[in-house]
Amino acid sequence: MIQPLVPRLAIIGAGLIGSSLARAAREKHLAGTLVVADADPAVCDRVRQLGFADVVTQDAGEAADGADIVVVAVPVGASGKVAEVVGPRLKAGAILSDVGSVKGFVVEAMAPHVPAHAHLIPAHPVAGTEFSGPDAGFATLFENRWCIVTPPEGAAPEAVARIVGLWRAAGANVETMSAQHHDLVLAITSHVPHLIAYNIVGTAAHLEETLTSEVIKFSAGGFRDFTRIASSDPTMWRDVFLTNRDAVLEMLGRFTEDLTALQRAIRYGDGDVLFEHFARTRAIRRSIIEQGQETAAPDFGRRAAEKPKHEDS
Ligand code: NAP
């Protein structure tokens, strides 16, 4: 019989990402035994009904007992607390990993709880949707998406290879980089765009009542795409901005400088500046499509109604 990739895999947190990884592991037979833990008893009940785990428990420590790999899939702000419970239960050679959207903070929060006989290898699958909870997950979420692995300095190469292997087996393309570099890149590709979406939808909500209802009625003019992003989980995104503060502030500074330049071009009627800027941004979209991270088909928000829409988070 072929040995599964991970004899005992534990996933802590059965939301969108945790349940998607569990579903992928189940479908692709990646784990001998798949243990899922969630602090919420209602989530545990739902996971039992959905049937994608062998063992379901509310106790993260119990889930970690005997596990070869433990993947923490809770909001970034809770990762330290989970590591405190899980750390002392890790067996020799076990790997503690995570899926958090911020990496520097996660390493700081989790590392003190990892015993010397175990390994901490953080990771971030750059894939998601605006939905949360165990029902939101699906096995193909990571297919052809990137997963960034951020091994701390001095990490054991065989432990890094196991986490890379797990994500490749779940369908992802994997790249490794430092936690600091990850946080800077994600600040501009994911965190600031979410903040812009939260802000523009908030601005519309603050308009006088008649204007707000017209914004909703005529939302196809770009606004609708922002509302999708701005409906993302408030706990997750609060934690992202609290824990990736420096990188987000750095990128926001650059963003506001560029916005001021566009504002100036509009004020002085400088069409050349606007045209050149929009032509450059159109080329960036083309290269994203060429790299297979999006399709060229027009969307207008319709595909979101048919199937969960991938999003990089
Ligand atoms: P989610 O759907 O809200 O699920 C998180 C789950 O973790 C919830 O069931 C939550 O229970 C549970 N939980 C919270 N604290 C816990 C604890 N101390 N012990 C055990 N379970 C706990 O969130 P998600 O979207 O999967 O996000 C999880 C992680 O993935 C976050 O770190 C996020 O940054 C990262 N991520 C998200 C995306 C995305 O697009 N959503 C993409 C990539 C990475 P309660 O409901 O009781 O809080």
Coordinates of C-alpha atoms and ligand atoms in Angstrom, one line a residue:
M1 CA 0.0 0.0 0.0
I2 CA 1.2 3.5 -0.8
Q3 CA 2.1 5.5 2.3
P4 CA 0.2 8.8 2.6
L5 CA 2.3 11.9 2.4
V6 CA 1.6 12.8 6.0
P7 CA 0.7 9.9 8.4
R8 CA -1.1 12.2 10.8
L9 CA -2.1 15.7 9.7
A10 CA -3.8 18.1 12.2
I11 CA -5.5 21.3 11.0
I12 CA -6.5 23.8 13.7
G13 CA -9.3 26.1 12.6
A14 CA -11.9 24.8 10.2
G15 CA -12.8 28.0 8.3
L16 CA -12.3 28.8 4.6
I17 CA -8.6 27.9 4.5
G18 CA -8.5 25.1 7.1
S19 CA -11.5 23.3 5.6
S20 CA -10.2 23.8 2.0
L21 CA -6.8 22.2 3.0
A22 CA -8.7 19.4 4.8
R23 CA -10.9 18.8 1.7
A24 CA -7.8 18.8 -0.6
A25 CA -6.0 16.4 1.7
R26 CA -9.0 14.1 1.9
E27 CA -9.6 14.1 -1.9
K28 CA -5.9 13.5 -2.7
H29 CA -5.3 11.0 0.1
L30 CA -2.5 13.1 1.5
A31 CA -3.1 12.1 5.2
G32 CA -3.2 8.7 6.9
T33 CA -5.3 10.3 9.7
L34 CA -6.8 13.8 9.3
V35 CA -7.6 15.6 12.6
V36 CA -9.5 18.9 12.5
A37 CA -9.8 21.1 15.6
D38 CA -11.9 24.3 16.0
A39 CA -12.6 26.3 19.1
D40 CA -16.2 26.8 18.0
P41 CA -18.5 23.7 18.9
A42 CA -20.9 24.7 16.1
V43 CA -18.0 24.6 13.6
C44 CA -17.0 21.1 15.0
D45 CA -20.5 19.8 14.5
R46 CA -20.6 21.1 11.0
V47 CA -17.2 19.5 10.2
R48 CA -18.6 16.2 11.4
Q49 CA -21.6 16.6 9.2
L50 CA -19.5 17.5 6.2
G51 CA -17.4 14.4 6.8
F52 CA -14.0 15.6 5.6
A53 CA -12.0 14.7 8.8
D54 CA -11.3 11.4 10.6
V55 CA -11.2 13.0 14.0
V56 CA -12.9 16.3 15.1
T57 CA -12.2 18.0 18.4
Q58 CA -12.5 21.4 20.1
D59 CA -9.1 20.8 21.8
A60 CA -6.2 22.0 19.7
G61 CA -3.7 20.3 22.1
E62 CA -5.4 16.9 21.6
A63 CA -5.3 17.4 17.9
A64 CA -1.6 18.0 18.0
D65 CA -0.9 14.8 19.9
G66 CA 1.0 12.4 17.7
A67 CA 0.6 14.6 14.6
D68 CA 3.5 14.8 12.1
I69 CA 2.3 18.2 10.7
V70 CA 0.1 20.7 12.5
V71 CA -1.3 23.5 10.3
V72 CA -2.8 26.4 12.3
A73 CA -5.5 28.1 10.2
V74 CA -7.0 30.7 12.6
P75 CA -7.0 34.5 12.4
V76 CA -3.4 35.8 12.7
G77 CA -4.0 37.4 16.1
A78 CA -5.0 34.0 17.6
S79 CA -1.9 32.1 16.2
G80 CA 0.3 32.7 19.3
K81 CA -2.5 31.4 21.7
V82 CA -2.9 28.3 19.6
A83 CA 0.9 27.7 19.5
E84 CA 1.0 28.0 23.3
V85 CA -1.5 25.1 23.5
V86 CA -0.1 23.0 20.7
G87 CA 3.6 23.5 21.3
P88 CA 4.0 21.4 24.4
R89 CA 2.1 18.5 22.7
L90 CA 4.3 18.3 19.6
K91 CA 6.2 15.0 19.2
A92 CA 9.9 14.9 18.2
G93 CA 10.3 15.8 14.6
A94 CA 6.8 17.3 14.3
I95 CA 6.3 20.4 12.1
L96 CA 4.1 23.3 13.2
S97 CA 3.0 25.4 10.3
D98 CA 0.2 27.9 9.6
V99 CA -1.6 29.7 6.7
G100 CA -1.7 33.3 8.1
S101 CA -1.7 36.3 5.7
V102 CA 1.0 38.0 7.8
K103 CA 4.3 36.1 8.5
G104 CA 6.7 38.2 10.6
F105 CA 4.1 38.5 13.4
V106 CA 3.2 34.8 13.2
V107 CA 6.9 33.8 13.6
E108 CA 7.3 36.1 16.7
A109 CA 4.0 34.8 18.2
M110 CA 4.5 31.1 17.6
A111 CA 8.3 30.5 17.8
P112 CA 8.6 30.8 21.6
H113 CA 6.2 27.9 22.0
V114 CA 7.9 25.5 19.7
P115 CA 10.1 23.0 21.5
A116 CA 13.6 22.3 20.3
H117 CA 12.7 18.8 19.1
A118 CA 10.1 20.2 16.7
H119 CA 10.1 22.6 13.7
L120 CA 8.3 25.9 12.9
I121 CA 7.8 26.3 9.1
P122 CA 5.2 29.0 8.4
A123 CA 3.4 29.2 5.1
H124 CA 0.8 31.4 3.3
P125 CA -1.4 30.0 0.5
V126 CA -2.1 33.1 -1.6
A127 CA -5.7 32.1 -2.4
G128 CA -9.0 32.8 -0.9
T129 CA -12.5 34.2 -1.3
E130 CA -14.5 36.7 0.6
F131 CA -16.4 33.9 2.4
S132 CA -15.6 32.3 5.8
G133 CA -16.4 29.2 7.7
P134 CA -16.3 25.4 7.0
D135 CA -19.0 25.6 4.3
A136 CA -17.0 28.1 2.3
G137 CA -14.0 25.8 1.7
F138 CA -13.5 23.7 -1.4
A139 CA -10.8 21.2 -2.4
T140 CA -9.6 23.1 -5.5
L141 CA -9.0 26.4 -3.8
F142 CA -5.2 26.1 -4.0
E143 CA -5.0 24.7 -7.6
N144 CA -2.4 26.7 -9.6
R145 CA -2.3 29.4 -6.8
W146 CA 0.9 30.4 -5.1
C147 CA 1.8 29.3 -1.6
I148 CA 4.6 31.2 0.0
V149 CA 6.7 29.3 2.6
T150 CA 8.8 31.5 4.9
P151 CA 11.3 29.2 6.8
P152 CA 13.0 31.0 9.7
E153 CA 16.7 31.2 9.5
G154 CA 18.4 27.9 10.3
A155 CA 15.2 25.9 9.6
A156 CA 15.9 22.2 8.9
P157 CA 15.8 21.6 5.1
E158 CA 13.9 18.3 5.4
A159 CA 11.1 20.1 7.4
V160 CA 10.9 22.9 4.8
A161 CA 10.7 20.2 2.1
R162 CA 7.8 18.5 3.8
I163 CA 5.7 21.7 4.0
V164 CA 6.6 22.5 0.4
G165 CA 5.6 19.0 -0.6
L166 CA 2.3 19.2 1.3
W167 CA 1.3 22.4 -0.6
R168 CA 2.4 21.1 -3.9
A169 CA 0.4 18.0 -3.3
A170 CA -2.6 20.3 -2.5
G171 CA -2.2 21.8 -6.0
A172 CA -0.3 25.0 -5.2
N173 CA 2.9 26.4 -6.8
V174 CA 5.4 27.1 -4.0
E175 CA 8.0 29.8 -3.5
T176 CA 10.1 30.4 -0.4
M177 CA 11.2 33.8 0.9
S178 CA 11.8 35.6 4.2
A179 CA 8.9 36.5 6.4
Q180 CA 9.8 40.2 6.1
H181 CA 9.9 40.1 2.3
H182 CA 6.6 38.3 2.3
D183 CA 4.9 41.0 4.4
L184 CA 6.1 43.8 2.2
V185 CA 5.0 42.1 -1.0
L186 CA 1.6 41.2 0.4
A187 CA 1.1 44.7 1.8
I188 CA 0.9 46.0 -1.7
T189 CA -0.7 43.0 -3.5
S190 CA -3.4 42.2 -0.9
H191 CA -3.5 44.3 2.2
V192 CA -3.6 47.8 0.8
P193 CA -6.1 46.8 -1.9
H194 CA -8.4 45.4 0.8
L195 CA -8.0 48.7 2.7
I196 CA -8.9 50.7 -0.4
A197 CA -12.0 48.5 -0.9
Y198 CA -13.1 48.9 2.8
N199 CA -12.5 52.6 2.5
I200 CA -14.4 53.3 -0.8
V201 CA -17.4 51.2 0.3
G202 CA -17.3 53.0 3.6
T203 CA -17.2 56.4 1.8
A204 CA -20.3 55.4 -0.2
A205 CA -22.1 54.3 2.9
H206 CA -21.5 57.7 4.5
L207 CA -23.1 59.6 1.6
E208 CA -26.6 61.0 2.0
E209 CA -29.3 58.4 1.7
T210 CA -30.5 59.1 -1.9
L211 CA -26.9 59.0 -3.2
T212 CA -26.2 55.7 -1.4
S213 CA -29.2 54.0 -2.9
E214 CA -28.1 55.2 -6.4
V215 CA -24.6 53.9 -5.7
I216 CA -26.1 50.5 -5.1
K217 CA -28.4 50.7 -8.1
F218 CA -25.6 51.7 -10.5
S219 CA -22.9 49.7 -8.8
A220 CA -21.7 47.9 -12.0
G221 CA -19.5 50.9 -12.7
G222 CA -16.6 49.4 -10.7
F223 CA -18.1 49.8 -7.3
R224 CA -19.5 46.3 -7.2
D225 CA -16.0 44.7 -7.4
F226 CA -15.0 46.7 -4.4
T227 CA -18.0 45.6 -2.4
R228 CA -17.0 41.9 -2.9
I229 CA -13.6 42.5 -1.4
A230 CA -15.0 44.8 1.3
S231 CA -17.3 42.0 2.5
S232 CA -14.2 39.9 3.5
D233 CA -14.1 38.6 7.1
P234 CA -13.7 41.5 9.6
T235 CA -11.8 39.5 12.2
M236 CA -9.2 38.3 9.7
W237 CA -8.6 41.7 8.2
R238 CA -8.5 43.5 11.5
D239 CA -5.7 41.1 12.5
V240 CA -3.9 41.6 9.2
F241 CA -3.7 45.4 9.6
L242 CA -2.8 45.2 13.3
T243 CA 0.0 42.7 12.7
N244 CA 1.5 44.0 9.4
R245 CA 1.4 47.6 10.4
D246 CA 4.8 48.8 9.3
A247 CA 4.7 47.3 5.8
V248 CA 1.1 48.5 5.2
L249 CA 2.0 52.0 6.3
E250 CA 5.1 52.0 4.0
M251 CA 2.9 51.0 1.0
L252 CA 0.1 53.3 2.0
G253 CA 2.6 56.2 2.0
R254 CA 3.7 55.4 -1.6
F255 CA 0.0 54.9 -2.6
T256 CA -1.1 58.3 -1.3
E257 CA 1.9 60.0 -3.1
D258 CA 0.9 58.4 -6.4
L259 CA -2.8 59.2 -5.8
T260 CA -1.8 62.9 -5.2
A261 CA 0.0 62.9 -8.6
L262 CA -3.1 61.6 -10.3
Q263 CA -5.2 64.1 -8.5
R264 CA -2.9 66.8 -9.7
A265 CA -3.1 65.6 -13.3
I266 CA -6.9 65.7 -13.1
R267 CA -6.9 69.2 -11.6
Y268 CA -4.6 70.6 -14.3
G269 CA -6.1 68.6 -17.2
D270 CA -2.9 66.7 -17.9
G271 CA -4.3 64.0 -20.1
D272 CA -0.9 62.6 -21.1
V273 CA -0.1 61.8 -17.5
L274 CA -3.4 60.0 -17.0
F275 CA -3.2 58.1 -20.3
E276 CA 0.4 56.9 -19.7
H277 CA -0.5 55.8 -16.2
F278 CA -3.6 53.8 -17.3
A279 CA -1.7 52.2 -20.2
R280 CA 1.0 51.0 -17.8
T281 CA -1.6 49.5 -15.4
R282 CA -3.4 47.8 -18.3
A283 CA -0.1 46.0 -19.1
I284 CA 0.2 44.7 -15.5
R285 CA -3.3 43.1 -15.9
R286 CA -2.1 41.5 -19.1
S287 CA 0.9 39.9 -17.4
I288 CA -1.2 38.6 -14.6
I289 CA -3.4 36.8 -17.2
E290 CA -0.3 35.6 -19.1
Q291 CA 1.0 34.0 -15.9
G292 CA -2.3 32.1 -15.4
Q293 CA -3.4 33.9 -12.3
E294 CA -6.6 35.2 -13.9
T295 CA -8.7 34.7 -17.1
A296 CA -9.1 37.3 -19.8
A297 CA -12.9 36.8 -19.8
P298 CA -15.0 39.8 -18.8
D299 CA -16.5 39.3 -15.4
F300 CA -18.8 42.1 -14.2
G301 CA -19.2 40.2 -11.0
R302 CA -21.2 37.4 -12.6
R303 CA -18.9 34.5 -12.1
A304 CA -19.0 35.2 -8.3
A305 CA -22.6 34.1 -8.4
E306 CA -21.8 30.8 -10.1
K307 CA -18.9 29.6 -8.1
P308 CA -16.6 31.0 -5.4
K309 CA -14.2 33.4 -6.9
H310 CA -10.6 33.0 -6.2
E311 CA -8.9 36.0 -4.6
D312 CA -5.3 36.5 -3.5
S313 CA -5.2 37.2 0.2
Ligands
NAP1 P1 -12.3 31.7 9.0 O1 -13.1 31.1 7.8 O2 -12.9 32.8 9.8 O3 -12.0 30.5 9.9 C1 -11.2 30.6 11.1 C2 -11.6 29.5 12.0 O4 -10.7 29.4 13.1 C3 -13.0 29.8 12.6 O5 -13.8 28.6 12.6 C4 -12.7 30.2 14.1 O6 -13.7 29.9 15.0 C5 -11.5 29.3 14.3 N1 -10.7 29.8 15.5 C6 -10.5 31.1 15.9 N2 -9.6 31.1 17.0 C7 -9.4 29.8 17.2 C8 -8.6 29.2 18.2 N3 -7.9 29.9 19.2 N4 -8.5 27.8 18.2 C9 -9.2 27.1 17.3 N5 -9.9 27.6 16.3 C10 -10.0 29.0 16.3 O7 -10.9 32.2 8.5 P2 -10.0 31.9 7.2 O8 -10.5 32.8 6.1 O9 -10.0 30.4 7.0 O10 -8.6 32.4 7.7 C11 -7.8 31.6 8.5 C12 -6.3 32.1 8.3 O11 -6.0 32.0 6.9 C13 -6.1 33.5 8.7 O12 -4.8 33.6 9.4 C14 -6.0 34.3 7.4 O13 -5.1 35.4 7.5 C15 -5.4 33.2 6.5 N6 -5.8 33.3 5.1 C16 -7.0 33.7 4.7 C17 -7.4 33.8 3.4 C18 -8.7 34.3 2.9 O14 -8.9 34.7 1.8 N7 -9.8 34.2 3.8 C19 -6.4 33.5 2.4 C20 -5.1 33.1 2.8 C21 -4.8 33.0 4.1 P3 -14.6 31.2 15.5 O15 -15.6 31.2 14.3 O16 -15.2 30.7 16.7 O17 -13.8 32.4 15.5

